[in-house]
CSV table of C-alpha atoms in Angstrom, one decimal:
chain,number,residue,atom,x,y,z
T,1,UNK,CA,106.5,63.3,83.8
T,2,UNK,CA,106.5,67.1,84.4
T,3,UNK,CA,104.3,69.9,83.3
T,4,UNK,CA,102.6,73.0,84.0
T,5,UNK,CA,99.4,71.1,84.9
T,6,UNK,CA,100.5,68.1,86.5
T,7,UNK,CA,99.7,66.8,90.0
T,8,UNK,CA,102.9,68.0,91.5
T,9,UNK,CA,102.6,71.6,90.4
T,10,UNK,CA,98.9,72.1,90.9
T,11,UNK,CA,99.6,70.8,94.6
T,12,UNK,CA,102.9,73.4,94.8
T,13,UNK,CA,100.1,76.5,93.9
T,14,UNK,CA,97.9,75.0,96.3
T,15,UNK,CA,100.4,75.4,98.9
T,16,UNK,CA,101.7,78.5,97.9
T,17,UNK,CA,97.9,79.7,97.7
T,18,UNK,CA,97.6,79.0,101.6
T,19,UNK,CA,100.8,80.6,102.7
T,20,UNK,CA,99.7,84.0,100.8
T,21,UNK,CA,96.2,83.4,102.3
T,22,UNK,CA,98.2,82.7,105.7
T,23,UNK,CA,100.2,86.0,105.3
T,24,UNK,CA,96.9,88.1,104.2
T,25,UNK,CA,94.8,86.6,107.5
T,26,UNK,CA,97.3,86.4,109.9
T,27,UNK,CA,100.1,88.9,109.1
T,28,UNK,CA,97.9,92.1,110.2
T,29,UNK,CA,96.9,90.0,113.3
T,30,UNK,CA,100.4,89.4,114.2
T,31,UNK,CA,101.2,93.1,113.4
T,32,UNK,CA,99.1,94.3,115.8
T,33,UNK,CA,100.9,92.3,118.4
T,34,UNK,CA,104.3,94.0,117.2
T,35,UNK,CA,102.7,97.3,117.5
T,36,UNK,CA,100.9,96.7,120.8
T,37,UNK,CA,103.6,98.5,123.2
T,38,UNK,CA,103.0,101.6,121.2
T,39,UNK,CA,99.6,102.2,122.2
T,40,UNK,CA,98.0,103.5,125.5
T,41,UNK,CA,97.3,100.6,128.2
T,42,UNK,CA,93.5,100.8,128.8
T,43,UNK,CA,90.6,101.3,126.6
T,44,UNK,CA,93.3,102.0,123.2
T,45,UNK,CA,94.9,98.7,123.7
T,46,UNK,CA,91.6,96.9,124.3
T,47,UNK,CA,90.1,98.5,121.1
T,48,UNK,CA,92.9,97.3,119.1
T,49,UNK,CA,92.5,93.7,120.1
T,50,UNK,CA,88.8,94.2,119.4
T,51,UNK,CA,89.4,94.8,115.6
T,52,UNK,CA,90.6,91.2,115.4
T,53,UNK,CA,89.0,89.5,118.3
T,54,UNK,CA,86.0,87.9,116.0
T,55,UNK,CA,88.3,86.6,113.5
T,56,UNK,CA,91.9,86.0,114.5
T,57,UNK,CA,91.4,82.4,115.9
T,58,UNK,CA,90.8,81.3,112.3
T,59,UNK,CA,93.5,82.7,110.7
T,60,UNK,CA,96.1,79.6,111.7
T,61,UNK,CA,94.1,77.4,109.3
T,62,UNK,CA,95.9,78.4,106.5
T,63,UNK,CA,99.5,77.6,108.4
T,64,UNK,CA,98.0,74.2,109.1
T,65,UNK,CA,97.2,73.5,105.4
T,66,UNK,CA,100.1,74.8,104.0
T,67,UNK,CA,102.3,73.0,106.7
T,68,UNK,CA,100.0,69.5,106.3
T,69,UNK,CA,100.0,69.8,102.7
T,70,UNK,CA,103.6,69.9,102.4
T,71,UNK,CA,103.9,66.9,104.7
T,72,UNK,CA,101.2,65.1,102.7
T,73,UNK,CA,102.0,66.6,99.0
T,74,UNK,CA,105.8,66.5,99.3
T,75,UNK,CA,106.9,64.3,102.0
T,76,UNK,CA,110.8,64.2,100.8
T,77,UNK,CA,110.7,68.0,100.9
T,78,UNK,CA,108.9,67.7,104.7
T,79,UNK,CA,111.5,65.3,105.7
T,80,UNK,CA,114.3,67.7,104.5
T,81,UNK,CA,113.5,70.7,105.1
T,82,UNK,CA,112.0,70.3,108.9
T,83,UNK,CA,114.9,69.0,110.2
T,84,UNK,CA,117.0,71.8,108.7
T,85,UNK,CA,114.4,74.2,110.6
T,86,UNK,CA,113.9,72.3,114.0
T,87,UNK,CA,114.6,75.6,115.8
T,88,UNK,CA,113.0,78.5,114.4
T,89,UNK,CA,109.9,76.7,113.5
T,90,UNK,CA,109.5,75.5,117.0
T,91,UNK,CA,110.2,79.2,118.2
T,92,UNK,CA,107.4,80.0,116.1
T,93,UNK,CA,104.8,77.8,117.2
T,94,UNK,CA,105.7,78.7,120.8
T,95,UNK,CA,105.4,82.1,119.7
T,96,UNK,CA,101.8,81.7,118.3
T,97,UNK,CA,101.0,79.8,121.1
T,98,UNK,CA,102.0,82.5,123.7
T,99,UNK,CA,100.2,84.9,121.7
T,100,UNK,CA,97.1,83.0,121.3
T,101,UNK,CA,96.8,82.1,125.2
T,102,UNK,CA,97.7,85.8,126.1
T,103,UNK,CA,94.9,87.0,123.8
T,104,UNK,CA,91.9,85.4,125.8
T,105,UNK,CA,93.6,85.3,129.1
T,106,UNK,CA,94.1,89.3,129.2
T,107,UNK,CA,90.3,89.4,129.3
T,108,UNK,CA,89.6,87.0,131.5
T,109,UNK,CA,92.5,88.0,134.0
T,110,UNK,CA,92.7,91.9,134.4
T,111,UNK,CA,94.9,91.7,137.6
T,112,UNK,CA,97.6,90.4,135.5
T,113,UNK,CA,96.9,92.2,132.4
T,114,UNK,CA,100.3,94.0,131.9
T,115,UNK,CA,101.7,90.5,131.9
T,116,UNK,CA,99.4,89.2,129.0
T,117,UNK,CA,100.0,92.0,127.0
T,118,UNK,CA,103.8,91.6,127.0
T,119,UNK,CA,103.5,87.9,126.5
T,120,UNK,CA,101.0,89.0,123.5
T,121,UNK,CA,103.7,91.3,122.3
T,122,UNK,CA,106.7,88.8,122.9
T,123,UNK,CA,104.6,86.0,120.8
T,124,UNK,CA,103.7,88.1,117.9
T,125,UNK,CA,107.4,89.2,117.6
T,126,UNK,CA,108.9,85.6,118.1
T,127,UNK,CA,106.3,84.0,115.8
T,128,UNK,CA,106.9,86.5,113.1
T,129,UNK,CA,110.9,86.9,113.1
T,130,UNK,CA,110.8,83.2,113.4
T,131,UNK,CA,108.6,82.9,110.2
T,132,UNK,CA,111.3,85.2,108.4
T,133,UNK,CA,114.4,83.2,109.4
T,134,UNK,CA,112.7,80.0,108.1
T,135,UNK,CA,111.9,81.5,104.9
T,136,UNK,CA,115.7,83.3,104.7
T,137,UNK,CA,117.1,79.7,105.7
T,138,UNK,CA,115.1,77.9,103.1
T,139,UNK,CA,116.3,80.7,100.5
T,140,UNK,CA,119.4,80.8,101.2
T,141,UNK,CA,119.7,76.8,100.7
T,142,UNK,CA,119.8,73.6,102.5
T,143,UNK,CA,122.4,71.1,102.6
T,144,UNK,CA,121.2,67.7,101.0
T,145,UNK,CA,122.8,64.4,100.5
T,146,UNK,CA,121.0,61.8,98.7
T,147,UNK,CA,117.3,62.0,100.4
T,148,UNK,CA,118.3,63.7,103.9
T,149,UNK,CA,119.4,66.9,105.3
T,150,UNK,CA,123.4,66.7,105.5
T,151,UNK,CA,123.8,70.4,107.3
T,152,UNK,CA,124.4,71.3,111.0
T,153,UNK,CA,122.3,72.3,114.0
T,154,UNK,CA,122.9,76.3,113.2
T,155,UNK,CA,123.2,76.3,109.2
T,156,UNK,CA,119.9,78.3,109.5
T,157,UNK,CA,121.7,81.1,111.4
T,158,UNK,CA,123.1,83.4,109.1
T,159,UNK,CA,123.0,87.3,108.2
T,160,UNK,CA,120.4,86.8,105.4
T,161,UNK,CA,117.9,84.9,107.3
T,162,UNK,CA,118.5,87.5,110.1
T,163,UNK,CA,117.7,90.4,107.7
T,164,UNK,CA,114.5,88.5,106.3
T,165,UNK,CA,113.2,87.8,109.8
T,166,UNK,CA,113.9,91.6,110.8
T,167,UNK,CA,112.1,92.6,107.5
T,168,UNK,CA,109.4,90.4,108.1
T,169,UNK,CA,108.4,91.9,111.3
T,170,UNK,CA,108.4,95.4,110.0
T,171,UNK,CA,106.3,94.3,107.0
T,172,UNK,CA,103.7,92.7,109.6
T,173,UNK,CA,103.8,95.7,111.4
T,174,UNK,CA,102.7,97.9,108.7
T,175,UNK,CA,99.9,95.3,107.9
T,176,UNK,CA,98.9,95.8,111.4
T,177,UNK,CA,99.1,99.9,110.9
T,178,UNK,CA,97.0,99.7,107.6
T,179,UNK,CA,94.3,97.3,109.2
T,180,UNK,CA,94.0,99.7,112.1
T,181,UNK,CA,93.4,103.0,109.8
T,182,UNK,CA,90.6,100.5,108.3
T,183,UNK,CA,89.1,99.6,111.4
T,184,UNK,CA,89.4,102.6,113.8
T,185,UNK,CA,88.7,106.4,113.8
T,186,UNK,CA,89.7,109.5,115.7
T,187,UNK,CA,93.0,109.6,117.1
T,188,UNK,CA,94.0,106.1,116.9
T,189,UNK,CA,93.5,106.4,113.5
T,190,UNK,CA,95.7,109.1,113.0
T,191,UNK,CA,98.3,107.4,114.8
T,192,UNK,CA,98.0,104.8,112.5
T,193,UNK,CA,98.5,107.1,109.7
T,194,UNK,CA,101.7,108.2,111.0
T,195,UNK,CA,102.8,104.7,111.9
T,196,UNK,CA,102.1,103.2,108.5
T,197,UNK,CA,103.7,106.2,106.6
T,198,UNK,CA,107.0,105.6,108.5
T,199,UNK,CA,106.7,101.7,108.6
T,200,UNK,CA,105.9,101.7,104.8
T,201,UNK,CA,109.4,103.5,104.2
T,202,UNK,CA,111.2,100.9,106.1
T,203,UNK,CA,109.5,97.9,104.7
T,204,UNK,CA,110.3,99.2,101.3
T,205,UNK,CA,114.1,99.6,102.1
T,206,UNK,CA,114.1,96.0,103.8
T,207,UNK,CA,112.3,94.6,100.6
T,208,UNK,CA,115.1,96.6,98.3
T,209,UNK,CA,117.7,94.9,100.6
T,210,UNK,CA,116.5,91.5,100.4
T,211,UNK,CA,115.8,91.8,96.6
T,212,UNK,CA,119.5,92.8,96.1
T,213,UNK,CA,120.8,90.0,97.9
T,214,UNK,CA,118.8,87.3,97.0
T,215,UNK,CA,120.2,87.1,93.4
T,216,UNK,CA,123.7,86.7,94.6
T,217,UNK,CA,122.6,83.7,97.1
T,218,UNK,CA,122.7,81.1,94.1
T,219,UNK,CA,123.7,81.2,90.3
T,220,UNK,CA,120.4,79.7,89.8
T,221,UNK,CA,118.5,83.0,91.4
T,222,UNK,CA,120.7,85.2,89.2
T,223,UNK,CA,119.7,83.7,86.0
T,224,UNK,CA,116.1,83.1,87.2
T,225,UNK,CA,115.9,87.0,87.3
T,226,UNK,CA,118.4,88.2,85.1
T,227,UNK,CA,118.4,85.6,82.2
T,228,UNK,CA,117.4,86.8,78.5
T,229,UNK,CA,114.2,87.1,77.7
T,230,UNK,CA,113.1,86.0,81.4
T,231,UNK,CA,114.5,89.5,82.5
T,232,UNK,CA,111.1,91.0,80.6
T,233,UNK,CA,108.8,89.3,82.8
T,234,UNK,CA,110.8,89.6,86.0
T,235,UNK,CA,111.2,93.3,85.3
T,236,UNK,CA,107.6,93.9,85.9
T,237,UNK,CA,107.7,93.0,89.6
T,238,UNK,CA,109.9,95.8,90.6
T,239,UNK,CA,107.8,98.0,88.4
T,240,UNK,CA,104.9,96.9,89.8
T,241,UNK,CA,106.4,97.7,93.5
T,242,UNK,CA,106.9,101.0,92.4
T,243,UNK,CA,103.5,101.6,91.6
T,244,UNK,CA,102.0,100.4,94.6
T,245,UNK,CA,104.4,102.5,96.6
T,246,UNK,CA,103.2,105.5,94.9
T,247,UNK,CA,99.5,104.5,95.2
T,248,UNK,CA,100.2,103.8,98.9
T,249,UNK,CA,101.6,107.2,99.8
T,250,UNK,CA,99.2,109.1,98.1
T,251,UNK,CA,96.3,107.1,99.9
T,252,UNK,CA,97.9,107.9,103.0
T,253,UNK,CA,98.2,111.7,102.2
T,254,UNK,CA,95.0,111.5,101.0
T,255,UNK,CA,93.5,109.8,104.2
T,256,UNK,CA,92.5,107.2,102.4
T,257,UNK,CA,91.2,104.2,104.5
T,258,UNK,CA,91.3,101.0,102.6
T,259,UNK,CA,93.7,101.8,100.1
T,260,UNK,CA,97.0,101.6,102.1
T,261,UNK,CA,96.0,98.3,103.3
T,262,UNK,CA,95.4,97.1,99.8
T,263,UNK,CA,98.9,98.3,98.7
T,264,UNK,CA,100.6,96.9,101.9
T,265,UNK,CA,99.3,93.4,100.9
T,266,UNK,CA,100.4,94.0,97.3
T,267,UNK,CA,103.5,94.1,98.5
T,268,UNK,CA,103.5,91.1,100.2
T,269,UNK,CA,101.7,89.6,97.2
T,270,UNK,CA,104.7,90.7,94.8
T,271,UNK,CA,107.4,89.6,97.2
T,272,UNK,CA,105.7,85.9,97.3
T,273,UNK,CA,105.9,86.1,93.3
T,274,UNK,CA,109.5,87.2,93.7
T,275,UNK,CA,110.0,84.2,95.8
T,276,UNK,CA,108.3,82.0,93.3
T,277,UNK,CA,110.5,83.5,90.8
T,278,UNK,CA,113.2,82.6,92.8
T,279,UNK,CA,112.9,79.1,93.4
T,280,UNK,CA,110.2,77.5,91.2
T,281,UNK,CA,110.5,74.3,90.2
T,282,UNK,CA,112.6,73.7,93.3
T,283,UNK,CA,110.6,72.9,96.8
T,284,UNK,CA,113.8,72.8,98.4
T,285,UNK,CA,115.6,75.3,96.6
T,286,UNK,CA,118.8,74.5,94.8
T,287,UNK,CA,118.4,70.8,95.8
T,288,UNK,CA,114.8,69.2,95.4
T,289,UNK,CA,112.3,69.7,92.6
T,290,UNK,CA,108.4,69.4,93.1
T,291,UNK,CA,108.7,66.4,90.8
T,292,UNK,CA,111.3,64.7,93.0
T,293,UNK,CA,109.8,65.2,96.2
T,294,UNK,CA,106.1,64.5,95.1
T,295,UNK,CA,104.1,62.0,96.6
T,296,UNK,CA,102.7,59.2,94.8
T,297,UNK,CA,99.9,60.4,91.9
T,298,UNK,CA,97.2,58.5,93.7
T,299,UNK,CA,97.8,60.2,96.8
T,300,UNK,CA,98.1,63.5,95.2
T,301,UNK,CA,94.5,62.7,93.5
T,302,UNK,CA,92.9,61.5,96.8
T,303,UNK,CA,94.1,64.8,98.5
T,304,UNK,CA,92.9,67.1,95.8
T,305,UNK,CA,89.7,65.6,95.9
T,306,UNK,CA,89.5,66.9,99.6
T,307,UNK,CA,90.7,70.0,98.9
T,308,UNK,CA,88.4,70.9,96.2
T,309,UNK,CA,86.0,70.7,98.9
T,310,UNK,CA,87.3,71.9,101.9
T,311,UNK,CA,89.1,74.9,100.6
T,312,UNK,CA,85.9,76.8,99.0
T,313,UNK,CA,84.1,76.1,102.4
T,314,UNK,CA,87.0,77.4,104.4
T,315,UNK,CA,86.9,80.7,102.1
T,316,UNK,CA,83.2,80.9,102.1
T,317,UNK,CA,83.3,80.7,106.1
T,318,UNK,CA,86.1,83.2,106.3
T,319,UNK,CA,84.7,85.5,103.8
T,320,UNK,CA,81.2,85.6,106.0
T,321,UNK,CA,82.9,86.2,108.9
T,322,UNK,CA,84.9,89.4,107.9
T,323,UNK,CA,81.6,90.3,106.2
T,324,UNK,CA,79.5,90.3,109.8
T,325,UNK,CA,82.4,92.2,111.5
T,326,UNK,CA,83.1,94.4,108.9
T,327,UNK,CA,83.1,98.4,109.4
T,328,UNK,CA,84.7,100.2,112.6
T,329,UNK,CA,85.2,98.9,115.8
T,330,UNK,CA,84.0,100.7,118.7
T,331,UNK,CA,84.6,100.6,122.4
T,332,UNK,CA,81.9,98.2,123.2
T,333,UNK,CA,83.9,95.3,123.1
T,334,UNK,CA,83.6,91.5,121.6
T,335,UNK,CA,84.6,89.8,124.7
């Protein structure tokens, strides 16, 4: 039985929410690492890291929820997707590990701070690029025979997946720049206004390129976007991107501090909506639907009870942490 409010659909939205929360929480964090070489060694770099020092290590919670939720709620999809994307997923995890270690060790080991700064930047770039490649490879389709992955080790490596990977690096860097506009002031903030303006232009170009290429990856994608009367709904997505673009650049020009970050988040939100338009109701695009991949209803119900309890607790704790450490970040440091 399929429907809009059945258990597989509910779990699909839970996992989609976890992915969205991860992008919101960890996107600007990774973006700071991507931008890190552009800041002066010393107090400026330390101030950049202090903007996320109190909260960064809790952001991966949503990545765990998304990955663990996929394995538990849609085990067939997990069994197909993971072998297809081993290489970029392992690269992502290694990047996150290097970034996390470097984040702490640069404070505790000042003699080798330059080395840890390099590790912080490299880990951030590798993790972000690998996430984008994973998304691009998933979107372009995975070879499936029966109930197993039927492709090769390098199927994930295509021009489209590399394009999505590079686009995500630019997009996360934009989130990082707009986050620093909110959290800093003075010369550093002015530098970030310039960065955000330039990165905003490149991000929109990347979004347009990926969006233009996606409908031609599969006839199903083309139908999802352009079939009548569905096009009346899907046309609102680029329209909203245009509106957000205007607000974004007005905010930068007028020196608004919060609006550029909110509009950058809106770009990612609309991008995820576009992803949903393209692939829903498939969990493995063009191959396996959420109903085909779902675990038994008893398992989904059992996990849903836990999710209903834990997700609000995580949201409350996260919100409280950001509230406590709100406002501008000074030079005194957190460590």
